[in-house]
JSON list of C-alpha atoms and ligand atoms in Angstrom, two decimals:
[
{"chain": "A", "resi": 2, "resn": "MET", "atom": "CA", "xyz": [86.48, 238.42, -75.24]},
{"chain": "A", "resi": 3, "resn": "THR", "atom": "CA", "xyz": [88.45, 236.10, -77.51]},
{"chain": "A", "resi": 4, "resn": "ALA", "atom": "CA", "xyz": [86.99, 235.18, -80.88]},
{"chain": "A", "resi": 5, "resn": "ARG", "atom": "CA", "xyz": [85.75, 231.63, -81.22]},
{"chain": "A", "resi": 6, "resn": "LEU", "atom": "CA", "xyz": [85.21, 229.30, -84.11]},
{"chain": "A", "resi": 7, "resn": "GLY", "atom": "CA", "xyz": [82.02, 227.50, -83.17]},
{"chain": "A", "resi": 8, "resn": "LEU", "atom": "CA", "xyz": [78.44, 228.68, -82.94]},
{"chain": "A", "resi": 9, "resn": "PHE", "atom": "CA", "xyz": [76.72, 228.78, -79.56]},
{"chain": "A", "resi": 10, "resn": "ILE", "atom": "CA", "xyz": [72.95, 228.29, -79.79]},
{"chain": "A", "resi": 11, "resn": "THR", "atom": "CA", "xyz": [70.68, 228.24, -76.74]},
{"chain": "A", "resi": 12, "resn": "LEU", "atom": "CA", "xyz": [67.03, 227.22, -76.43]},
{"chain": "A", "resi": 13, "resn": "GLU", "atom": "CA", "xyz": [64.83, 228.84, -73.83]},
{"chain": "A", "resi": 14, "resn": "GLY", "atom": "CA", "xyz": [61.20, 228.73, -72.79]},
{"chain": "A", "resi": 15, "resn": "GLY", "atom": "CA", "xyz": [58.79, 227.88, -70.01]},
{"chain": "A", "resi": 16, "resn": "GLU", "atom": "CA", "xyz": [57.47, 224.45, -69.07]},
{"chain": "A", "resi": 17, "resn": "GLY", "atom": "CA", "xyz": [55.84, 222.41, -71.85]},
{"chain": "A", "resi": 18, "resn": "ALA", "atom": "CA", "xyz": [57.36, 224.44, -74.70]},
{"chain": "A", "resi": 19, "resn": "GLY", "atom": "CA", "xyz": [58.92, 221.36, -76.33]},
{"chain": "A", "resi": 20, "resn": "LYS", "atom": "CA", "xyz": [62.53, 222.54, -76.02]},
{"chain": "A", "resi": 21, "resn": "SER", "atom": "CA", "xyz": [64.07, 219.09, -75.77]},
{"chain": "A", "resi": 22, "resn": "THR", "atom": "CA", "xyz": [62.31, 217.82, -78.90]},
{"chain": "A", "resi": 23, "resn": "ALA", "atom": "CA", "xyz": [63.22, 221.03, -80.71]},
{"chain": "A", "resi": 24, "resn": "ALA", "atom": "CA", "xyz": [66.87, 220.72, -79.62]},
{"chain": "A", "resi": 25, "resn": "GLN", "atom": "CA", "xyz": [67.07, 217.16, -80.94]},
{"chain": "A", "resi": 26, "resn": "GLY", "atom": "CA", "xyz": [65.41, 218.18, -84.22]},
{"chain": "A", "resi": 27, "resn": "LEU", "atom": "CA", "xyz": [67.80, 221.09, -84.62]},
{"chain": "A", "resi": 28, "resn": "LYS", "atom": "CA", "xyz": [70.81, 218.83, -83.95]},
{"chain": "A", "resi": 29, "resn": "ALA", "atom": "CA", "xyz": [69.64, 216.31, -86.58]},
{"chain": "A", "resi": 30, "resn": "MET", "atom": "CA", "xyz": [69.04, 219.08, -89.11]},
{"chain": "A", "resi": 31, "resn": "LEU", "atom": "CA", "xyz": [72.49, 220.66, -88.61]},
{"chain": "A", "resi": 32, "resn": "GLU", "atom": "CA", "xyz": [74.23, 217.26, -88.70]},
{"chain": "A", "resi": 33, "resn": "ALA", "atom": "CA", "xyz": [72.44, 216.46, -91.95]},
{"chain": "A", "resi": 34, "resn": "GLU", "atom": "CA", "xyz": [74.10, 219.62, -93.30]},
{"chain": "A", "resi": 35, "resn": "GLY", "atom": "CA", "xyz": [77.49, 218.19, -92.26]},
{"chain": "A", "resi": 36, "resn": "LEU", "atom": "CA", "xyz": [78.12, 220.31, -89.17]},
{"chain": "A", "resi": 37, "resn": "PRO", "atom": "CA", "xyz": [79.67, 218.86, -85.98]},
{"chain": "A", "resi": 38, "resn": "VAL", "atom": "CA", "xyz": [77.10, 219.39, -83.22]},
{"chain": "A", "resi": 39, "resn": "LEU", "atom": "CA", "xyz": [77.18, 219.01, -79.46]},
{"chain": "A", "resi": 40, "resn": "LEU", "atom": "CA", "xyz": [73.79, 218.91, -77.73]},
{"chain": "A", "resi": 41, "resn": "THR", "atom": "CA", "xyz": [73.82, 219.56, -74.00]},
{"chain": "A", "resi": 42, "resn": "ARG", "atom": "CA", "xyz": [71.52, 220.93, -71.30]},
{"chain": "A", "resi": 43, "resn": "GLU", "atom": "CA", "xyz": [71.36, 222.98, -68.11]},
{"chain": "A", "resi": 44, "resn": "PRO", "atom": "CA", "xyz": [71.38, 222.52, -65.25]},
{"chain": "A", "resi": 45, "resn": "GLY", "atom": "CA", "xyz": [73.70, 219.64, -66.14]},
{"chain": "A", "resi": 46, "resn": "GLY", "atom": "CA", "xyz": [76.11, 218.61, -68.86]},
{"chain": "A", "resi": 47, "resn": "THR", "atom": "CA", "xyz": [79.01, 217.50, -66.62]},
{"chain": "A", "resi": 48, "resn": "ALA", "atom": "CA", "xyz": [79.18, 215.06, -63.70]},
{"chain": "A", "resi": 49, "resn": "GLY", "atom": "CA", "xyz": [79.44, 217.94, -61.23]},
{"chain": "A", "resi": 50, "resn": "ALA", "atom": "CA", "xyz": [76.65, 219.95, -62.84]},
{"chain": "A", "resi": 51, "resn": "GLU", "atom": "CA", "xyz": [74.37, 216.89, -62.96]},
{"chain": "A", "resi": 52, "resn": "ALA", "atom": "CA", "xyz": [74.99, 216.39, -59.22]},
{"chain": "A", "resi": 53, "resn": "ILE", "atom": "CA", "xyz": [74.02, 220.05, -58.64]},
{"chain": "A", "resi": 54, "resn": "ARG", "atom": "CA", "xyz": [70.94, 219.50, -60.85]},
{"chain": "A", "resi": 55, "resn": "ALA", "atom": "CA", "xyz": [69.77, 216.71, -58.55]},
{"chain": "A", "resi": 56, "resn": "LEU", "atom": "CA", "xyz": [70.07, 219.10, -55.61]},
{"chain": "A", "resi": 57, "resn": "LEU", "atom": "CA", "xyz": [68.34, 221.96, -57.47]},
{"chain": "A", "resi": 58, "resn": "LEU", "atom": "CA", "xyz": [65.41, 219.88, -58.68]},
{"chain": "A", "resi": 59, "resn": "GLY", "atom": "CA", "xyz": [65.09, 217.98, -55.40]},
{"chain": "A", "resi": 60, "resn": "GLU", "atom": "CA", "xyz": [63.17, 218.90, -52.29]},
{"chain": "A", "resi": 61, "resn": "VAL", "atom": "CA", "xyz": [65.90, 220.28, -50.00]},
{"chain": "A", "resi": 62, "resn": "PRO", "atom": "CA", "xyz": [64.78, 223.83, -49.10]},
{"chain": "A", "resi": 63, "resn": "LEU", "atom": "CA", "xyz": [66.99, 226.44, -50.80]},
{"chain": "A", "resi": 64, "resn": "THR", "atom": "CA", "xyz": [66.52, 230.20, -50.85]},
{"chain": "A", "resi": 65, "resn": "PRO", "atom": "CA", "xyz": [66.11, 231.84, -54.27]},
{"chain": "A", "resi": 66, "resn": "LEU", "atom": "CA", "xyz": [69.63, 233.32, -54.03]},
{"chain": "A", "resi": 67, "resn": "ALA", "atom": "CA", "xyz": [71.09, 229.92, -53.08]},
{"chain": "A", "resi": 68, "resn": "GLN", "atom": "CA", "xyz": [69.31, 228.38, -56.09]},
{"chain": "A", "resi": 69, "resn": "THR", "atom": "CA", "xyz": [70.73, 231.12, -58.31]},
{"chain": "A", "resi": 70, "resn": "MET", "atom": "CA", "xyz": [74.27, 230.51, -57.13]},
{"chain": "A", "resi": 71, "resn": "LEU", "atom": "CA", "xyz": [73.91, 226.77, -57.58]},
{"chain": "A", "resi": 72, "resn": "HIS", "atom": "CA", "xyz": [72.62, 227.24, -61.14]},
{"chain": "A", "resi": 73, "resn": "PHE", "atom": "CA", "xyz": [75.73, 229.33, -61.80]},
{"chain": "A", "resi": 74, "resn": "ALA", "atom": "CA", "xyz": [78.05, 226.87, -60.07]},
{"chain": "A", "resi": 75, "resn": "ALA", "atom": "CA", "xyz": [76.72, 224.15, -62.40]},
{"chain": "A", "resi": 76, "resn": "ARG", "atom": "CA", "xyz": [77.05, 226.55, -65.35]},
{"chain": "A", "resi": 77, "resn": "ALA", "atom": "CA", "xyz": [80.66, 227.45, -64.52]},
{"chain": "A", "resi": 78, "resn": "ASP", "atom": "CA", "xyz": [81.66, 223.77, -64.56]},
{"chain": "A", "resi": 79, "resn": "HIS", "atom": "CA", "xyz": [79.67, 223.09, -67.74]},
{"chain": "A", "resi": 80, "resn": "VAL", "atom": "CA", "xyz": [81.07, 226.09, -69.62]},
{"chain": "A", "resi": 81, "resn": "GLU", "atom": "CA", "xyz": [84.69, 225.44, -68.70]},
{"chain": "A", "resi": 82, "resn": "ARG", "atom": "CA", "xyz": [84.73, 221.67, -69.19]},
{"chain": "A", "resi": 83, "resn": "VAL", "atom": "CA", "xyz": [82.33, 221.18, -72.09]},
{"chain": "A", "resi": 84, "resn": "ILE", "atom": "CA", "xyz": [80.95, 224.25, -73.88]},
{"chain": "A", "resi": 85, "resn": "ARG", "atom": "CA", "xyz": [84.10, 226.34, -74.37]},
{"chain": "A", "resi": 86, "resn": "PRO", "atom": "CA", "xyz": [86.27, 223.41, -75.50]},
{"chain": "A", "resi": 87, "resn": "ALA", "atom": "CA", "xyz": [83.63, 222.36, -78.04]},
{"chain": "A", "resi": 88, "resn": "LEU", "atom": "CA", "xyz": [83.35, 225.93, -79.38]},
{"chain": "A", "resi": 89, "resn": "ASP", "atom": "CA", "xyz": [87.14, 226.16, -79.54]},
{"chain": "A", "resi": 90, "resn": "GLU", "atom": "CA", "xyz": [87.11, 223.02, -81.72]},
{"chain": "A", "resi": 91, "resn": "GLY", "atom": "CA", "xyz": [84.69, 224.73, -84.06]},
{"chain": "A", "resi": 92, "resn": "ARG", "atom": "CA", "xyz": [81.60, 222.75, -83.12]},
{"chain": "A", "resi": 93, "resn": "VAL", "atom": "CA", "xyz": [78.04, 224.00, -83.01]},
{"chain": "A", "resi": 94, "resn": "VAL", "atom": "CA", "xyz": [76.90, 223.80, -79.39]},
{"chain": "A", "resi": 95, "resn": "ILE", "atom": "CA", "xyz": [73.15, 223.59, -78.75]},
{"chain": "A", "resi": 96, "resn": "CYS", "atom": "CA", "xyz": [72.35, 224.11, -75.08]},
{"chain": "A", "resi": 97, "resn": "ASP", "atom": "CA", "xyz": [68.86, 223.37, -73.73]},
{"chain": "A", "resi": 98, "resn": "ARG", "atom": "CA", "xyz": [68.58, 226.36, -71.33]},
{"chain": "A", "resi": 99, "resn": "PHE", "atom": "CA", "xyz": [71.36, 228.75, -70.29]},
{"chain": "A", "resi": 100, "resn": "TYR", "atom": "CA", "xyz": [71.58, 231.96, -68.24]},
{"chain": "A", "resi": 101, "resn": "ASP", "atom": "CA", "xyz": [68.33, 233.45, -69.60]},
{"chain": "A", "resi": 102, "resn": "SER", "atom": "CA", "xyz": [66.54, 230.71, -67.64]},
{"chain": "A", "resi": 103, "resn": "THR", "atom": "CA", "xyz": [68.09, 232.05, -64.44]},
{"chain": "A", "resi": 104, "resn": "MET", "atom": "CA", "xyz": [66.85, 235.55, -65.32]},
{"chain": "A", "resi": 105, "resn": "ALA", "atom": "CA", "xyz": [63.34, 234.25, -66.05]},
{"chain": "A", "resi": 106, "resn": "TYR", "atom": "CA", "xyz": [62.97, 231.69, -63.23]},
{"chain": "A", "resi": 107, "resn": "GLN", "atom": "CA", "xyz": [65.05, 233.17, -60.40]},
{"chain": "A", "resi": 108, "resn": "ALA", "atom": "CA", "xyz": [64.72, 236.92, -61.16]},
{"chain": "A", "resi": 109, "resn": "SER", "atom": "CA", "xyz": [61.25, 237.25, -62.73]},
{"chain": "A", "resi": 110, "resn": "GLY", "atom": "CA", "xyz": [59.83, 234.15, -61.03]},
{"chain": "A", "resi": 111, "resn": "LEU", "atom": "CA", "xyz": [61.39, 234.28, -57.56]},
{"chain": "A", "resi": 112, "resn": "GLY", "atom": "CA", "xyz": [62.41, 237.92, -57.15]},
{"chain": "A", "resi": 113, "resn": "VAL", "atom": "CA", "xyz": [66.22, 237.64, -57.08]},
{"chain": "A", "resi": 114, "resn": "PRO", "atom": "CA", "xyz": [67.62, 241.08, -58.04]},
{"chain": "A", "resi": 115, "resn": "VAL", "atom": "CA", "xyz": [68.54, 241.28, -61.74]},
{"chain": "A", "resi": 116, "resn": "GLU", "atom": "CA", "xyz": [71.89, 242.93, -60.84]},
{"chain": "A", "resi": 117, "resn": "SER", "atom": "CA", "xyz": [72.94, 239.85, -58.85]},
{"chain": "A", "resi": 118, "resn": "ILE", "atom": "CA", "xyz": [72.34, 237.63, -61.86]},
{"chain": "A", "resi": 119, "resn": "THR", "atom": "CA", "xyz": [73.99, 240.13, -64.21]},
{"chain": "A", "resi": 120, "resn": "ALA", "atom": "CA", "xyz": [77.12, 239.97, -62.02]},
{"chain": "A", "resi": 121, "resn": "LEU", "atom": "CA", "xyz": [77.18, 236.17, -62.24]},
{"chain": "A", "resi": 122, "resn": "ILE", "atom": "CA", "xyz": [76.67, 236.29, -66.03]},
{"chain": "A", "resi": 123, "resn": "HIS", "atom": "CA", "xyz": [79.68, 238.59, -66.17]},
{"chain": "A", "resi": 124, "resn": "LEU", "atom": "CA", "xyz": [81.75, 236.04, -64.23]},
{"chain": "A", "resi": 125, "resn": "ILE", "atom": "CA", "xyz": [80.80, 233.29, -66.70]},
{"chain": "A", "resi": 126, "resn": "GLY", "atom": "CA", "xyz": [81.76, 235.57, -69.61]},
{"chain": "A", "resi": 127, "resn": "LEU", "atom": "CA", "xyz": [80.25, 233.45, -72.39]},
{"chain": "A", "resi": 128, "resn": "HIS", "atom": "CA", "xyz": [77.25, 234.63, -74.38]},
{"chain": "A", "resi": 129, "resn": "PRO", "atom": "CA", "xyz": [75.10, 232.74, -76.87]},
{"chain": "A", "resi": 130, "resn": "ASP", "atom": "CA", "xyz": [75.29, 233.74, -80.53]},
{"chain": "A", "resi": 131, "resn": "ILE", "atom": "CA", "xyz": [71.62, 232.93, -81.06]},
{"chain": "A", "resi": 132, "resn": "THR", "atom": "CA", "xyz": [68.92, 232.22, -78.50]},
{"chain": "A", "resi": 133, "resn": "PHE", "atom": "CA", "xyz": [65.63, 230.69, -79.58]},
{"chain": "A", "resi": 134, "resn": "LEU", "atom": "CA", "xyz": [62.74, 231.50, -77.27]},
{"chain": "A", "resi": 135, "resn": "LEU", "atom": "CA", "xyz": [60.11, 228.80, -77.71]},
{"chain": "A", "resi": 136, "resn": "ASP", "atom": "CA", "xyz": [57.09, 230.84, -76.87]},
{"chain": "A", "resi": 137, "resn": "LEU", "atom": "CA", "xyz": [53.65, 229.43, -76.12]},
{"chain": "A", "resi": 138, "resn": "PRO", "atom": "CA", "xyz": [50.38, 231.19, -75.35]},
{"chain": "A", "resi": 139, "resn": "GLU", "atom": "CA", "xyz": [49.87, 230.81, -71.61]},
{"chain": "A", "resi": 140, "resn": "GLU", "atom": "CA", "xyz": [46.72, 228.70, -71.90]},
{"chain": "A", "resi": 141, "resn": "ILE", "atom": "CA", "xyz": [48.49, 226.12, -74.10]},
{"chain": "A", "resi": 142, "resn": "SER", "atom": "CA", "xyz": [51.47, 226.03, -71.74]},
{"chain": "A", "resi": 143, "resn": "ARG", "atom": "CA", "xyz": [49.17, 225.53, -68.75]},
{"chain": "A", "resi": 144, "resn": "ALA", "atom": "CA", "xyz": [47.22, 222.75, -70.53]},
{"chain": "A", "resi": 145, "resn": "ARG", "atom": "CA", "xyz": [50.44, 220.93, -71.53]},
{"chain": "A", "resi": 146, "resn": "VAL", "atom": "CA", "xyz": [51.78, 221.04, -67.98]},
{"chain": "A", "resi": 147, "resn": "ALA", "atom": "CA", "xyz": [48.40, 219.97, -66.52]},
{"chain": "A", "resi": 148, "resn": "SER", "atom": "CA", "xyz": [48.28, 216.96, -68.88]},
{"chain": "A", "resi": 149, "resn": "ARG", "atom": "CA", "xyz": [51.55, 215.63, -67.44]},
{"chain": "A", "resi": 150, "resn": "ALA", "atom": "CA", "xyz": [51.81, 213.38, -64.41]},
{"chain": "A", "resi": 151, "resn": "ALA", "atom": "CA", "xyz": [52.10, 215.11, -61.02]},
{"chain": "A", "resi": 152, "resn": "ALA", "atom": "CA", "xyz": [54.87, 217.69, -60.61]},
{"chain": "A", "resi": 153, "resn": "THR", "atom": "CA", "xyz": [58.22, 215.95, -60.44]},
{"chain": "A", "resi": 154, "resn": "ASP", "atom": "CA", "xyz": [60.58, 218.75, -59.44]},
{"chain": "A", "resi": 155, "resn": "ARG", "atom": "CA", "xyz": [60.95, 221.98, -57.43]},
{"chain": "A", "resi": 156, "resn": "TYR", "atom": "CA", "xyz": [59.95, 224.25, -60.32]},
{"chain": "A", "resi": 157, "resn": "GLU", "atom": "CA", "xyz": [57.12, 222.16, -61.77]},
{"chain": "A", "resi": 158, "resn": "ALA", "atom": "CA", "xyz": [55.52, 222.30, -58.33]},
{"chain": "A", "resi": 159, "resn": "MET", "atom": "CA", "xyz": [55.27, 226.14, -58.38]},
{"chain": "A", "resi": 160, "resn": "ASP", "atom": "CA", "xyz": [51.91, 227.93, -58.66]},
{"chain": "A", "resi": 161, "resn": "SER", "atom": "CA", "xyz": [50.47, 229.41, -61.85]},
{"chain": "A", "resi": 162, "resn": "GLY", "atom": "CA", "xyz": [51.50, 232.96, -60.85]},
{"chain": "A", "resi": 163, "resn": "PHE", "atom": "CA", "xyz": [55.13, 231.81, -60.94]},
{"chain": "A", "resi": 164, "resn": "PHE", "atom": "CA", "xyz": [54.76, 230.45, -64.49]},
{"chain": "A", "resi": 165, "resn": "THR", "atom": "CA", "xyz": [53.07, 233.64, -65.65]},
{"chain": "A", "resi": 166, "resn": "ARG", "atom": "CA", "xyz": [56.01, 235.68, -64.28]},
{"chain": "A", "resi": 167, "resn": "VAL", "atom": "CA", "xyz": [58.50, 233.32, -65.95]},
{"chain": "A", "resi": 168, "resn": "THR", "atom": "CA", "xyz": [56.71, 233.58, -69.33]},
{"chain": "A", "resi": 169, "resn": "HIS", "atom": "CA", "xyz": [56.58, 237.37, -69.14]},
{"chain": "A", "resi": 170, "resn": "GLY", "atom": "CA", "xyz": [60.20, 237.42, -67.93]},
{"chain": "A", "resi": 171, "resn": "PHE", "atom": "CA", "xyz": [61.36, 235.51, -71.03]},
{"chain": "A", "resi": 172, "resn": "ARG", "atom": "CA", "xyz": [59.40, 237.82, -73.34]},
{"chain": "A", "resi": 173, "resn": "GLY", "atom": "CA", "xyz": [60.94, 240.90, -71.70]},
{"chain": "A", "resi": 174, "resn": "ILE", "atom": "CA", "xyz": [64.48, 239.52, -71.96]},
{"chain": "A", "resi": 175, "resn": "ALA", "atom": "CA", "xyz": [63.93, 238.62, -75.63]},
{"chain": "A", "resi": 176, "resn": "ALA", "atom": "CA", "xyz": [62.51, 242.06, -76.43]},
{"chain": "A", "resi": 177, "resn": "ALA", "atom": "CA", "xyz": [65.53, 243.73, -74.79]},
{"chain": "A", "resi": 178, "resn": "GLU", "atom": "CA", "xyz": [68.01, 241.79, -76.97]},
{"chain": "A", "resi": 179, "resn": "PRO", "atom": "CA", "xyz": [66.49, 241.48, -80.43]},
{"chain": "A", "resi": 180, "resn": "GLY", "atom": "CA", "xyz": [69.91, 240.93, -82.00]},
{"chain": "A", "resi": 181, "resn": "ARG", "atom": "CA", "xyz": [70.41, 237.67, -80.10]},
{"chain": "A", "resi": 182, "resn": "PHE", "atom": "CA", "xyz": [66.87, 236.37, -79.63]},
{"chain": "A", "resi": 183, "resn": "VAL", "atom": "CA", "xyz": [64.58, 234.75, -82.15]},
{"chain": "A", "resi": 184, "resn": "GLN", "atom": "CA", "xyz": [61.05, 234.05, -80.97]},
{"chain": "A", "resi": 185, "resn": "ILE", "atom": "CA", "xyz": [59.68, 230.74, -82.17]},
{"chain": "A", "resi": 186, "resn": "ASP", "atom": "CA", "xyz": [56.01, 229.79, -82.25]},
{"chain": "A", "resi": 187, "resn": "ALA", "atom": "CA", "xyz": [56.20, 226.68, -80.06]},
{"chain": "A", "resi": 188, "resn": "ALA", "atom": "CA", "xyz": [52.53, 225.85, -80.67]},
{"chain": "A", "resi": 189, "resn": "ALA", "atom": "CA", "xyz": [53.51, 224.80, -84.23]},
{"chain": "A", "resi": 190, "resn": "ALA", "atom": "CA", "xyz": [54.21, 221.16, -85.19]},
{"chain": "A", "resi": 191, "resn": "PRO", "atom": "CA", "xyz": [57.72, 219.95, -84.19]},
{"chain": "A", "resi": 192, "resn": "GLU", "atom": "CA", "xyz": [59.00, 219.93, -87.80]},
{"chain": "A", "resi": 193, "resn": "GLN", "atom": "CA", "xyz": [57.77, 223.50, -88.27]},
{"chain": "A", "resi": 194, "resn": "VAL", "atom": "CA", "xyz": [59.55, 224.55, -85.06]},
{"chain": "A", "resi": 195, "resn": "VAL", "atom": "CA", "xyz": [62.81, 223.15, -86.49]},
{"chain": "A", "resi": 196, "resn": "GLU", "atom": "CA", "xyz": [62.10, 224.86, -89.83]},
{"chain": "A", "resi": 197, "resn": "GLN", "atom": "CA", "xyz": [61.65, 228.23, -88.08]},
{"chain": "A", "resi": 198, "resn": "MET", "atom": "CA", "xyz": [65.04, 227.74, -86.37]},
{"chain": "A", "resi": 199, "resn": "ARG", "atom": "CA", "xyz": [66.72, 226.70, -89.63]},
{"chain": "A", "resi": 200, "resn": "ALA", "atom": "CA", "xyz": [65.39, 229.82, -91.39]},
{"chain": "A", "resi": 201, "resn": "ALA", "atom": "CA", "xyz": [66.66, 232.07, -88.59]},
{"chain": "A", "resi": 202, "resn": "ILE", "atom": "CA", "xyz": [70.16, 230.49, -88.63]},
{"chain": "A", "resi": 203, "resn": "ARG", "atom": "CA", "xyz": [70.28, 230.86, -92.43]},
{"chain": "A", "resi": 204, "resn": "ALA", "atom": "CA", "xyz": [69.18, 234.49, -92.21]},
{"chain": "A", "resi": 205, "resn": "ARG", "atom": "CA", "xyz": [71.93, 235.25, -89.72]},
{"chain": "A", "resi": 206, "resn": "ALA", "atom": "CA", "xyz": [74.62, 233.39, -91.65]},
{"chain": "A", "resi": 207, "resn": "GLY", "atom": "CA", "xyz": [73.69, 235.50, -94.69]},
{"chain": "A", "resi": 208, "resn": "ARG", "atom": "CA", "xyz": [74.10, 238.77, -92.86]},
{"chain": "B", "resi": 301, "resn": "LIG", "atom": "P1", "xyz": [64.34, 221.32, -67.71]},
{"chain": "B", "resi": 301, "resn": "LIG", "atom": "O1", "xyz": [62.99, 220.90, -67.20]},
{"chain": "B", "resi": 301, "resn": "LIG", "atom": "O2", "xyz": [64.27, 222.15, -68.94]},
{"chain": "B", "resi": 301, "resn": "LIG", "atom": "O3", "xyz": [65.34, 220.21, -67.78]},
{"chain": "B", "resi": 301, "resn": "LIG", "atom": "O4", "xyz": [64.94, 222.37, -66.62]},
{"chain": "B", "resi": 301, "resn": "LIG", "atom": "C1", "xyz": [64.98, 222.07, -65.29]},
{"chain": "B", "resi": 301, "resn": "LIG", "atom": "C2", "xyz": [64.25, 223.09, -64.47]},
{"chain": "B", "resi": 301, "resn": "LIG", "atom": "O5", "xyz": [65.20, 224.01, -63.93]},
{"chain": "B", "resi": 301, "resn": "LIG", "atom": "C3", "xyz": [63.19, 223.91, -65.19]},
{"chain": "B", "resi": 301, "resn": "LIG", "atom": "O6", "xyz": [62.03, 223.93, -64.36]},
{"chain": "B", "resi": 301, "resn": "LIG", "atom": "C4", "xyz": [63.78, 225.29, -65.25]},
{"chain": "B", "resi": 301, "resn": "LIG", "atom": "C5", "xyz": [64.72, 225.33, -64.07]},
{"chain": "B", "resi": 301, "resn": "LIG", "atom": "N1", "xyz": [65.86, 226.24, -64.24]},
{"chain": "B", "resi": 301, "resn": "LIG", "atom": "C6", "xyz": [65.96, 227.37, -63.42]},
{"chain": "B", "resi": 301, "resn": "LIG", "atom": "O7", "xyz": [65.08, 227.61, -62.60]},
{"chain": "B", "resi": 301, "resn": "LIG", "atom": "N2", "xyz": [67.03, 228.20, -63.57]},
{"chain": "B", "resi": 301, "resn": "LIG", "atom": "C7", "xyz": [68.05, 227.95, -64.48]},
{"chain": "B", "resi": 301, "resn": "LIG", "atom": "O8", "xyz": [69.02, 228.72, -64.56]},
{"chain": "B", "resi": 301, "resn": "LIG", "atom": "C8", "xyz": [67.93, 226.76, -65.30]},
{"chain": "B", "resi": 301, "resn": "LIG", "atom": "C9", "xyz": [69.01, 226.44, -66.28]},
{"chain": "B", "resi": 301, "resn": "LIG", "atom": "C10", "xyz": [66.84, 225.94, -65.14]}
]
């Protein structure tokens, strides 16, 4: 793989973990330090990927493998048009979800074989430098989701067994790659969540 200038940071976690707030806080913190930052999300981040997002989060029936391939179709467009060019320019890219979400939701949650997803990850060929897993005790996650309005998309409408598998899936992926993952206590106040991420980035930069 070719060397790149920028830093690729991804945020992962189950429903209600506060990823979007954390991503915005991290962006503001890095910009305050003078770094050029691009904040983006998956599924989405380009016109094509946002169109695929609407399909993925909508109600059209799709098998788990079809969902997986659509998540990767969106990702391929997003990586080639937005993420790689930004990294090549030396920017810090913060992406709210990336391929670990497919492993957690489609493999652990829906039973798609891990090898199928590994093959698609290989095709994408871009790996995060740091992945923050915003981890919440299951009861807090469940309470946060329950306090929201009715489920608004395909995944929010899943049963609690699905969310338990997703949570355990994320923890297993993080444990298998301790060099890339940093687990963040997502039950902490938003500013403390950003502080945990700042400390981890500093620690890595100092290595
Ligand atoms: P969001 O709520 O964080 O915007 O993400 C949209 C939903 O899509 C969320 O329920 C997680 C799900 N998702 C997958 O199932 N697989 C994936 O690869 C990605 C990126 C998201």
